[in-house]
Short mmCIF file of C-alpha atoms in Angstrom, two decimals:
data_model
loop_
_atom_site.label_atom_id
_atom_site.label_comp_id
_atom_site.label_asym_id
_atom_site.label_seq_id
_atom_site.Cartn_x
_atom_site.Cartn_y
_atom_site.Cartn_z
CA UNK A 1481 136.59 75.71 63.71
CA UNK A 1482 136.77 74.36 67.12
CA UNK A 1483 133.23 72.77 66.97
CA UNK A 1484 134.00 71.38 63.45
CA UNK A 1485 136.97 69.63 65.01
CA UNK A 1486 135.15 68.41 68.06
CA UNK A 1487 132.39 66.97 65.83
CA UNK A 1488 134.99 65.28 63.69
CA UNK A 1489 136.83 63.64 66.78
CA UNK A 1490 133.36 62.43 67.84
CA UNK A 1491 132.56 60.66 64.54
CA UNK A 1492 136.17 59.15 64.46
CA UNK A 1493 135.60 57.62 67.77
CA UNK A 1494 132.22 56.31 66.78
CA UNK A 1495 133.55 54.63 63.59
CA UNK A 1496 136.46 53.09 65.44
CA UNK A 1497 134.15 51.73 68.17
CA UNK A 1498 132.09 50.01 65.50
CA UNK A 1499 134.92 48.45 63.85
CA UNK A 1500 136.60 47.08 67.00
CA UNK A 1501 133.12 46.06 68.57
CA UNK A 1502 132.96 47.64 71.90
CA UNK A 1503 130.90 50.67 72.96
CA UNK A 1504 132.81 53.63 74.16
CA UNK A 1505 131.23 55.86 76.76
CA UNK A 1506 128.74 58.13 75.05
CA UNK A 1507 130.08 61.80 74.50
CA UNK A 1508 127.65 64.62 74.72
CA UNK A 1509 127.59 65.78 71.21
CA UNK A 1510 128.11 69.69 71.51
CA UNK A 1511 126.34 71.71 68.86
CA UNK A 1512 127.59 75.09 69.79
CA UNK A 1513 128.93 77.47 67.14
CA UNK A 1514 131.83 79.83 67.99
CA UNK A 1515 131.39 83.61 67.73
CA UNK A 1516 133.92 83.56 64.84
CA UNK A 1517 132.03 80.97 62.82
CA UNK A 1518 128.50 82.51 63.36
CA UNK A 1519 127.02 84.51 60.84
CA UNK A 1520 127.06 88.34 61.73
CA UNK A 1521 124.02 90.52 61.89
CA UNK A 1522 123.31 92.52 58.91
CA UNK A 1523 121.49 95.71 58.49
CA UNK A 1524 117.58 95.66 58.79
CA UNK A 1525 117.18 95.91 54.97
CA UNK A 1526 118.33 92.30 54.75
CA UNK A 1527 115.68 90.91 56.96
CA UNK A 1528 112.58 92.90 56.35
CA UNK A 1529 111.26 95.69 54.22
CA UNK A 1530 109.54 98.71 55.59
CA UNK A 1531 108.51 102.11 54.27
CA UNK A 1532 107.35 105.05 56.01
CA UNK A 1533 103.57 105.90 55.41
CA UNK A 1534 103.35 109.15 56.86
CA UNK A 1535 104.61 111.05 59.81
CA UNK A 1536 101.93 113.48 60.44
CA UNK A 1537 99.39 110.65 60.88
CA UNK A 1538 101.31 109.26 63.87
CA UNK A 1539 98.85 111.55 66.07
CA UNK A 1540 96.07 109.12 65.32
CA UNK A 1541 98.23 106.35 67.11
CA UNK A 1542 99.38 108.51 69.71
CA UNK A 1543 95.79 109.59 70.87
CA UNK A 1544 95.00 105.86 71.17
CA UNK A 1545 97.93 105.22 73.69
CA UNK A 1546 96.71 105.65 77.17
CA UNK A 1547 98.60 108.51 79.27
CA UNK A 1548 100.97 107.50 81.84
CA UNK A 1549 99.49 109.83 84.37
CA UNK A 1550 96.13 111.02 84.86
CA UNK A 1551 95.88 114.47 83.34
CA UNK A 1552 94.46 117.51 85.25
CA UNK A 1553 90.90 118.42 84.92
CA UNK A 1554 89.64 121.44 83.07
CA UNK A 1555 89.10 124.44 85.49
CA UNK A 1556 86.35 126.14 83.45
CA UNK A 1557 83.39 124.50 85.27
CA UNK A 1558 81.48 123.24 82.37
CA UNK A 1559 81.12 119.58 83.13
CA UNK A 1560 78.59 117.52 81.50
CA UNK A 1561 78.55 114.84 84.15
CA UNK A 1562 77.59 114.92 87.89
CA UNK A 1563 81.27 115.52 88.77
CA UNK A 1564 82.37 118.52 90.63
CA UNK A 1565 86.08 119.32 91.30
CA UNK A 1566 87.54 119.56 94.66
CA UNK A 1567 87.73 122.98 96.37
CA UNK A 1568 90.90 124.91 95.72
CA UNK A 1569 91.36 125.68 99.36
CA UNK A 1570 90.90 123.01 102.02
CA UNK A 1571 87.86 123.51 104.17
CA UNK A 1572 88.42 124.76 107.73
CA UNK A 1573 87.87 121.36 109.40
CA UNK A 1574 89.96 119.04 111.60
CA UNK A 1575 89.85 116.33 109.12
CA UNK A 1576 90.38 116.08 105.30
CA UNK A 1577 89.30 113.50 102.70
CA UNK A 1578 91.61 113.49 99.93
CA UNK A 1579 90.35 112.64 96.24
CA UNK A 1580 91.74 109.60 94.30
CA UNK A 1581 94.17 109.65 91.47
CA UNK A 1582 91.10 110.22 89.08
CA UNK A 1583 89.82 113.07 91.29
CA UNK A 1584 86.85 110.99 92.30
CA UNK A 1585 85.47 110.86 95.86
CA UNK A 1586 86.74 107.95 98.01
CA UNK A 1587 83.60 106.32 99.11
CA UNK A 1588 82.97 102.63 98.10
CA UNK A 1589 80.43 100.04 98.46
CA UNK A 1590 81.49 96.68 99.55
CA UNK A 1591 78.77 94.13 98.66
CA UNK A 1592 78.59 90.66 99.90
CA UNK A 1593 75.95 87.98 99.38
CA UNK A 1594 76.52 85.18 101.74
CA UNK A 1595 73.02 84.03 102.64
CA UNK A 1596 71.75 87.37 103.16
CA UNK A 1597 73.16 90.32 101.41
CA UNK A 1598 75.65 92.53 103.43
CA UNK A 1599 76.40 95.98 102.06
CA UNK A 1600 79.12 98.25 103.86
CA UNK A 1601 79.97 101.75 102.80
CA UNK A 1602 83.66 102.50 103.10
CA UNK A 1603 85.28 105.86 103.28
CA UNK A 1604 88.95 106.21 102.48
CA UNK A 1605 91.88 108.66 102.28
CA UNK A 1606 90.86 110.34 105.58
CA UNK A 1607 93.50 112.47 107.01
CA UNK A 1608 93.27 114.28 110.44
CA UNK A 1609 90.63 113.76 113.26
CA UNK A 1610 88.85 110.58 112.05
CA UNK A 1611 86.53 110.44 115.09
CA UNK A 1612 85.09 113.87 114.53
CA UNK A 1613 84.48 113.16 110.87
CA UNK A 1614 82.71 109.84 111.86
CA UNK A 1615 80.41 111.44 114.41
CA UNK A 1616 79.47 114.09 111.76
CA UNK A 1617 78.75 111.67 108.89
CA UNK A 1618 77.00 109.33 111.30
CA UNK A 1619 74.55 111.94 112.70
CA UNK A 1620 73.80 113.02 109.16
CA UNK A 1621 72.95 109.44 108.08
CA UNK A 1622 70.96 108.74 111.14
CA UNK A 1623 68.84 111.91 110.54
CA UNK A 1624 68.29 110.82 107.02
CA UNK A 1625 67.35 107.13 107.68
CA UNK A 1626 65.73 107.63 110.96
CA UNK A 1627 67.34 104.51 112.38
CA UNK A 1628 70.57 103.79 114.05
CA UNK A 1629 73.77 103.48 111.81
CA UNK A 1630 76.53 101.04 112.89
CA UNK A 1631 79.97 102.35 112.03
CA UNK A 1632 83.57 101.26 112.32
CA UNK A 1633 86.53 103.60 112.76
CA UNK A 1634 90.05 102.08 111.78
CA UNK A 1635 92.52 104.51 113.06
CA UNK A 1636 95.55 102.67 111.58
CA UNK A 1637 94.23 102.27 108.19
CA UNK A 1638 92.29 105.48 108.41
CA UNK A 1639 89.10 104.42 107.00
CA UNK A 1640 85.42 104.40 108.21
CA UNK A 1641 82.93 101.81 107.46
CA UNK A 1642 79.09 102.09 107.87
CA UNK A 1643 76.62 99.13 107.73
CA UNK A 1644 74.44 99.74 104.78
CA UNK A 1645 74.37 101.33 101.40
CA UNK A 1646 74.93 105.04 102.23
CA UNK A 1647 77.33 105.67 99.28
CA UNK A 1648 75.47 108.58 97.46
CA UNK A 1649 74.36 110.21 100.76
CA UNK A 1650 78.13 110.30 101.97
CA UNK A 1651 79.39 111.36 98.63
CA UNK A 1652 76.85 114.25 98.76
CA UNK A 1653 77.85 115.15 102.18
CA UNK A 1654 81.46 115.24 101.42
CA UNK A 1655 81.00 117.33 98.20
CA UNK A 1656 78.92 119.75 100.17
CA UNK A 1657 81.81 119.90 102.90
CA UNK A 1658 84.32 120.83 99.92
CA UNK A 1659 86.19 117.80 99.85
CA UNK B 1224 135.65 126.52 113.74
CA UNK B 1225 132.32 127.93 114.23
CA UNK B 1226 130.35 128.23 111.32
CA UNK B 1227 127.96 131.26 111.25
CA UNK B 1228 125.06 130.66 109.11
CA UNK B 1229 122.84 133.59 108.45
CA UNK B 1230 119.28 132.84 108.68
CA UNK B 1231 118.47 133.61 105.18
CA UNK B 1232 117.51 131.10 102.57
CA UNK B 1233 118.07 131.99 98.88
CA UNK B 1234 115.22 131.39 96.93
CA UNK B 1235 115.49 134.26 94.52
CA UNK B 1236 116.35 132.73 91.21
CA UNK B 1237 118.23 135.58 89.60
CA UNK B 1238 120.48 135.85 92.71
CA UNK B 1239 121.18 132.23 92.53
CA UNK B 1240 122.26 132.62 88.88
CA UNK B 1241 124.41 135.50 89.31
CA UNK B 1242 126.08 133.79 92.30
CA UNK B 1243 127.05 130.81 89.95
CA UNK B 1244 129.04 133.12 87.77
CA UNK B 1245 131.20 134.43 90.58
CA UNK B 1246 134.23 131.92 91.10
CA UNK B 1247 135.17 132.25 94.79
CA UNK B 1248 138.88 132.63 94.71
CA UNK B 1249 139.72 131.84 98.54
CA UNK B 1250 139.08 128.51 100.09
CA UNK B 1251 135.85 128.46 101.71
CA UNK B 1252 135.48 127.19 105.33
CA UNK B 1253 132.33 129.06 106.36
CA UNK B 1254 129.19 129.98 104.86
CA UNK B 1255 129.22 133.51 105.81
CA UNK B 1256 131.14 134.64 102.71
CA UNK B 1257 128.79 133.30 100.46
CA UNK B 1258 125.69 134.94 101.60
CA UNK B 1259 127.59 138.30 101.10
CA UNK B 1260 126.46 140.32 98.21
CA UNK B 1261 129.84 141.48 97.00
CA UNK B 1262 132.22 138.78 96.50
CA UNK B 1263 136.06 139.67 96.78
CA UNK B 1264 137.28 138.58 93.28
CA UNK B 1265 140.50 140.83 93.49
CA UNK B 1266 142.48 138.26 95.53
CA UNK B 1267 145.00 136.13 93.70
CA UNK B 1268 143.45 132.82 92.77
CA UNK B 1269 143.79 129.97 95.28
CA UNK B 1270 142.52 126.53 94.85
CA UNK B 1271 138.70 126.45 95.01
CA UNK B 1272 137.39 124.18 97.69
CA UNK B 1273 133.95 124.13 96.66
CA UNK B 1274 131.41 125.33 94.12
CA UNK B 1275 129.36 128.38 95.07
CA UNK B 1276 126.90 127.83 98.14
CA UNK B 1277 124.20 127.14 98.47
CA UNK B 1278 124.40 124.26 96.23
CA UNK B 1279 120.72 123.54 96.35
CA UNK B 1280 118.37 126.18 97.71
CA UNK B 1281 115.07 125.03 96.22
CA UNK B 1282 113.87 121.86 94.58
CA UNK B 1283 111.20 121.55 92.18
CA UNK B 1284 108.79 118.71 93.51
CA UNK B 1285 107.28 116.35 90.94
CA UNK B 1286 103.44 116.23 91.51
CA UNK B 1287 103.47 119.26 93.67
CA UNK B 1288 101.50 118.57 96.87
CA UNK B 1289 98.25 120.50 97.11
CA UNK B 1290 97.68 120.96 100.78
CA UNK B 1291 100.42 119.20 102.44
CA UNK B 1292 103.61 121.00 103.52
CA UNK B 1293 106.87 119.90 101.96
CA UNK B 1294 109.46 118.76 104.55
CA UNK B 1295 112.87 120.50 104.60
CA UNK B 1296 116.20 119.11 105.39
CA UNK B 1297 119.67 120.23 105.36
CA UNK B 1298 122.29 119.13 102.94
CA UNK B 1299 125.34 118.19 104.43
CA UNK B 1300 128.96 117.56 103.22
CA UNK B 1301 131.26 114.66 103.47
CA UNK B 1302 134.60 116.52 102.72
CA UNK B 1303 135.20 117.48 106.17
CA UNK B 1304 134.83 115.81 109.61
CA UNK B 1305 132.77 118.75 110.99
CA UNK B 1306 129.50 119.14 109.40
CA UNK B 1307 128.89 122.11 106.93
CA UNK B 1308 125.43 122.72 105.58
CA UNK B 1309 125.45 123.21 102.03
CA UNK B 1310 121.84 124.04 101.43
CA UNK B 1311 118.26 123.25 102.33
CA UNK B 1312 116.13 121.14 100.18
CA UNK B 1313 112.28 120.24 100.06
CA UNK B 1314 111.27 116.61 100.35
CA UNK B 1315 107.81 115.54 99.11
CA UNK B 1316 105.44 114.86 101.78
CA UNK B 1317 103.74 111.96 100.06
CA UNK B 1318 107.09 110.24 100.30
CA UNK B 1319 108.70 111.46 103.30
CA UNK B 1320 105.85 112.68 105.48
CA UNK B 1321 103.22 109.84 104.90
CA UNK B 1322 101.56 108.62 108.08
CA UNK B 1323 103.74 105.65 109.14
CA UNK B 1324 101.79 102.45 109.24
CA UNK B 1325 103.14 100.24 111.62
CA UNK B 1326 101.14 97.21 110.40
CA UNK B 1327 102.45 97.64 106.80
CA UNK B 1328 106.08 98.03 108.16
CA UNK B 1329 105.74 94.77 110.20
CA UNK B 1330 104.27 93.00 107.01
CA UNK B 1331 107.34 94.14 104.97
CA UNK B 1332 109.83 92.91 107.54
CA UNK B 1333 108.05 89.64 107.90
CA UNK B 1334 107.97 89.20 104.13
CA UNK B 1335 111.74 90.03 103.85
CA UNK B 1336 112.55 87.39 106.44
CA UNK B 1337 110.25 84.83 105.26
CA UNK B 1338 110.28 84.87 101.51
CA UNK B 1339 113.64 83.26 101.24
CA UNK B 1340 113.24 80.94 104.42
CA UNK B 1341 113.37 77.11 103.52
CA UNK B 1342 112.65 74.81 106.45
CA UNK B 1343 114.58 71.71 106.21
CA UNK B 1344 112.98 69.89 109.09
CA UNK B 1345 111.96 66.58 108.01
CA UNK B 1346 109.99 63.58 109.70
CA UNK B 1347 109.56 60.13 108.05
CA UNK B 1348 106.12 59.02 107.14
CA UNK B 1349 105.04 55.43 107.66
CA UNK B 1350 106.35 54.24 104.30
CA UNK B 1351 109.91 55.90 104.95
CA UNK B 1352 110.47 54.50 108.37
CA UNK B 1353 112.54 51.25 108.33
CA UNK B 1354 110.66 48.19 108.44
CA UNK B 1355 106.79 47.92 108.87
CA UNK B 1356 106.20 45.89 105.72
CA UNK B 1357 104.92 42.73 107.23
CA UNK B 1358 101.58 42.24 109.00
CA UNK B 1359 102.90 41.72 112.66
CA UNK B 1360 100.40 38.98 113.52
CA UNK B 1361 97.46 37.39 111.73
CA UNK B 1362 94.12 39.20 111.69
CA UNK B 1363 92.26 37.03 113.92
CA UNK B 1364 93.03 34.46 116.54
CA UNK B 1365 95.64 36.20 118.91
CA UNK B 1366 93.17 37.98 120.89
CA UNK B 1367 95.11 41.22 120.39
CA UNK B 1368 94.16 44.38 118.32
CA UNK B 1369 94.58 44.06 114.44
CA UNK B 1370 97.59 45.89 112.91
CA UNK B 1371 98.80 45.97 109.28
CA UNK B 1372 102.24 47.33 110.01
CA UNK B 1373 104.56 48.06 112.97
CA UNK B 1374 105.29 51.65 111.49
CA UNK B 1375 101.81 52.96 111.36
CA UNK B 1376 101.31 56.32 113.13
CA UNK B 1377 99.58 54.78 116.02
CA UNK B 1378 102.56 52.86 116.91
CA UNK B 1379 105.42 54.01 118.95
CA UNK B 1380 108.35 54.54 116.51
CA UNK B 1381 106.04 54.62 113.64
CA UNK B 1382 105.86 57.24 111.09
CA UNK B 1383 104.62 60.91 111.45
CA UNK B 1384 101.46 61.75 109.71
CA UNK B 1385 101.55 65.60 109.33
CA UNK B 1386 104.90 66.28 110.35
CA UNK B 1387 107.51 68.79 108.55
CA UNK B 1388 108.50 67.66 105.18
CA UNK B 1389 111.83 68.85 103.73
CA UNK B 1390 112.32 71.25 102.03
CA UNK B 1391 109.48 73.47 102.67
CA UNK B 1392 109.67 76.91 101.22
CA UNK B 1393 107.96 79.87 102.62
CA UNK B 1394 108.22 82.00 99.52
CA UNK B 1395 105.32 84.53 98.85
CA UNK B 1396 105.27 87.89 97.33
CA UNK B 1397 103.75 90.66 99.30
CA UNK B 1398 101.52 92.92 97.15
CA UNK B 1399 102.98 95.67 95.37
CA UNK B 1400 101.21 98.53 97.27
CA UNK B 1401 102.07 96.81 100.50
CA UNK B 1402 105.63 96.94 99.63
CA UNK B 1403 105.56 100.49 98.20
CA UNK B 1404 103.73 102.06 101.23
CA UNK B 1405 106.18 100.05 103.48
CA UNK B 1406 109.13 102.02 101.85
CA UNK B 1407 106.96 105.36 102.26
CA UNK B 1408 106.11 104.65 105.89
CA UNK B 1409 109.68 103.67 106.74
CA UNK B 1410 111.17 106.69 105.08
CA UNK B 1411 108.60 108.84 106.91
CA UNK B 1412 109.43 107.34 110.17
CA UNK B 1413 113.08 107.88 109.65
CA UNK B 1414 112.61 111.55 108.83
CA UNK B 1415 110.34 112.18 111.64
CA UNK B 1416 112.57 110.50 113.96
CA UNK B 1417 115.55 112.50 112.82
CA UNK B 1418 117.43 109.45 111.52
CA UNK B 1419 117.45 110.83 108.03
CA UNK B 1420 120.23 112.66 106.61
CA UNK B 1421 121.00 114.12 103.24
CA UNK B 1422 124.40 114.58 101.75
CA UNK B 1423 125.77 116.09 98.51
CA UNK B 1424 127.61 112.94 97.59
CA UNK B 1425 129.73 110.03 99.02
CA UNK B 1426 132.93 111.49 98.03
CA UNK B 1427 135.35 111.49 100.94
CA UNK B 1428 138.98 112.89 100.85
CA UNK B 1429 140.67 109.81 102.38
CA UNK B 1430 140.07 106.01 102.35
CA UNK B 1431 141.14 105.95 106.17
CA UNK B 1432 138.46 104.10 108.20
CA UNK B 1433 139.31 106.53 111.17
CA UNK B 1434 137.98 109.40 109.06
CA UNK B 1435 134.64 107.84 108.58
CA UNK B 1436 134.49 106.84 112.05
CA UNK B 1437 135.20 110.13 113.47
CA UNK B 1438 132.99 111.92 110.99
CA UNK B 1439 129.89 109.83 112.01
CA UNK B 1440 130.84 110.19 115.81
CA UNK B 1441 131.22 113.97 115.25
CA UNK B 1442 127.77 114.51 113.80
CA UNK B 1443 126.04 111.99 116.11
CA UNK B 1444 124.80 109.82 113.32
CA UNK B 1445 123.76 106.68 115.09
CA UNK B 1446 125.89 103.42 115.77
CA UNK B 1447 124.84 101.97 112.31
CA UNK B 1448 124.74 103.93 109.21
CA UNK B 1449 123.26 103.10 105.73
CA UNK B 1450 124.73 105.27 102.98
CA UNK B 1451 122.30 105.14 99.86
CA UNK B 1452 123.38 106.45 96.35
CA UNK B 1453 121.90 106.22 92.94
CA UNK B 1454 124.93 104.45 91.51
CA UNK B 1455 125.76 101.03 92.69
CA UNK B 1456 129.54 101.48 92.03
CA UNK B 1457 130.43 103.78 94.95
CA UNK B 1458 133.66 106.03 95.31
CA UNK B 1459 136.79 104.17 96.09
CA UNK B 1460 137.42 106.01 99.32
CA UNK B 1461 134.18 105.32 101.06
CA UNK B 1462 134.08 101.80 99.90
CA UNK B 1463 137.63 101.14 101.39
CA UNK B 1464 136.77 103.22 104.64
CA UNK B 1465 133.42 101.29 105.37
CA UNK B 1466 134.67 97.98 104.28
CA UNK B 1467 136.16 96.91 107.85
CA UNK B 1468 132.89 98.13 109.58
CA UNK B 1469 129.91 95.80 109.60
CA UNK B 1470 127.72 98.59 110.75
CA UNK B 1471 128.53 101.17 108.03
CA UNK B 1472 126.94 99.90 104.71
CA UNK B 1473 126.51 101.20 101.21
CA UNK B 1474 123.60 100.58 99.11
CA UNK B 1475 122.23 101.51 95.76
CA UNK B 1476 118.83 103.04 95.58
CA UNK B 1477 117.32 99.79 93.98
CA UNK B 1478 118.41 97.78 96.96
CA UNK B 1479 116.39 100.10 99.43
CA UNK B 1480 114.29 98.04 101.62
CA UNK B 1481 112.26 98.30 104.84
CA UNK B 1482 114.41 95.83 106.86
CA UNK B 1483 117.73 97.57 106.14
CA UNK B 1484 116.29 100.93 106.84
CA UNK B 1485 115.01 99.78 110.35
CA UNK B 1486 118.33 97.79 110.90
CA UNK B 1487 120.58 100.76 110.59
CA UNK B 1488 119.86 103.61 112.99
CA UNK B 1489 120.74 106.38 110.52
CA UNK B 1490 119.86 106.48 106.98
CA UNK B 1491 122.08 108.68 104.79
CA UNK B 1492 120.74 109.53 101.43
CA UNK B 1493 122.69 111.41 98.73
CA UNK B 1494 120.90 113.99 96.70
CA UNK B 1495 120.79 111.83 93.63
CA UNK B 1496 119.31 109.01 95.79
CA UNK B 1497 116.70 111.43 97.14
CA UNK B 1498 115.90 112.30 93.48
CA UNK B 1499 115.59 108.88 92.29
CA UNK B 1500 113.50 107.47 95.35
CA UNK B 1501 111.01 110.49 95.01
CA UNK B 1502 110.71 109.88 91.30
CA UNK B 1503 110.02 106.28 91.54
CA UNK B 1504 107.64 106.24 94.37
CA UNK B 1505 105.59 109.04 93.01
CA UNK B 1506 105.51 107.44 89.58
CA UNK B 1507 103.95 104.42 91.12
CA UNK B 1508 101.64 106.53 93.31
CA UNK B 1509 100.25 108.38 90.27
CA UNK B 1510 100.52 105.95 87.41
CA UNK B 1511 97.33 105.38 85.35
CA UNK B 1512 97.77 101.71 85.19
CA UNK B 1513 98.49 100.87 88.59
CA UNK B 1514 95.87 98.17 88.99
CA UNK B 1515 97.36 96.32 86.12
CA UNK B 1516 101.08 96.66 87.26
CA UNK B 1517 100.04 95.26 90.73
CA UNK B 1518 97.88 92.52 89.44
CA UNK B 1519 100.73 90.08 88.86
CA UNK B 1520 101.40 90.16 92.67
CA UNK B 1521 97.70 89.23 93.58
CA UNK B 1522 97.52 85.96 95.48
CA UNK B 1523 95.44 84.28 92.71
CA UNK B 1524 97.85 85.09 90.16
CA UNK B 1525 100.77 82.97 91.01
#
């Protein structure tokens, strides 16, 4: 009602201006519609048709939706892959290496290729005495590779870096330790 | 009045259930009566002061920690000035006993201060400085150096080349995990330094500011206190009581931030707030699509 009135006033002004021959300052034409004048929302049937196909087939959709959280692993022990679960009791050591969300061992390879390739093995999720862990792994890697291994211990971020690709060796060592 | 607390935590579920059905018929000011096995229900009914204690004796933790030990805190009351311990609850070690990372806390504080900062410092460049449109002297003939304008940067009073330009925003978004771990580190630091208190709710009996002041003084809660509740509409009494104080502040859980937690010496959480904080932080720590959720805060994405 109000909008219709506003529009009519504007028109009257425009026509009067044209007759007299001078230009009135332009009014911003408001095209709002009031709540009372707006069409009200109807029930869904007026907008779209739908019909239920089947309720029991919803499980085919459900199983495609990824789960919110990572489900727990089966405890039976028959794993078709290389993966082994973490130990039920923590090993009696001054350090602990926690598994990731997906129950993987937290050893990663950082690979950079700037002129010469640069490979760094990173161990994350370390708790406890990080220096003792570093010493243990370093001596193991040096015995395997028969050459010195350069390492970095980051006490604040609690990670260890080894220069070189020792990912598989470190993972094996950690799994043997029970982490 | 001295409160004698028997060193016995009630963890037996059946006991807890049966106690709930006994309505205590005398006003309770000590916890002794409620650890007794036979409650005296023969007295004439007097107004009930509080529901049967302990209100919370055990709390089920989501994502139960495998090897880390849950931390325990007392649940206090706000009804009386002197502290009454209503129960003992477990706090999840991943949230409240994480190794505090000073660098991440610093990053969060820096981000909170800087993301809203706008620098209004401004210097004029050579085309903005008044004058300097005309060539001062002909190119050749005067024997002096050649110049195109008196406002070039090499001139005194000329424009500044790489000076501050107003307005300069310093907005940036800290990564999702940096902010999440900032909250974890700060909460852990607060608990470790005995600056974290848990209360059942923020309902106080009067809106007198003196009541709140004496309560905090009595309990040795720090000069500044931050009260955190799950709801953003706080009870009237505590709102009125803390209104005059700049150092007692109320905050909903969604407003919890590292800077405020560090600014206030004591952090007081309600039980509901503890539940909500733990639920949210543990959700983000354990969610399957964490990389996807955090990707929008990566530097190359905005």
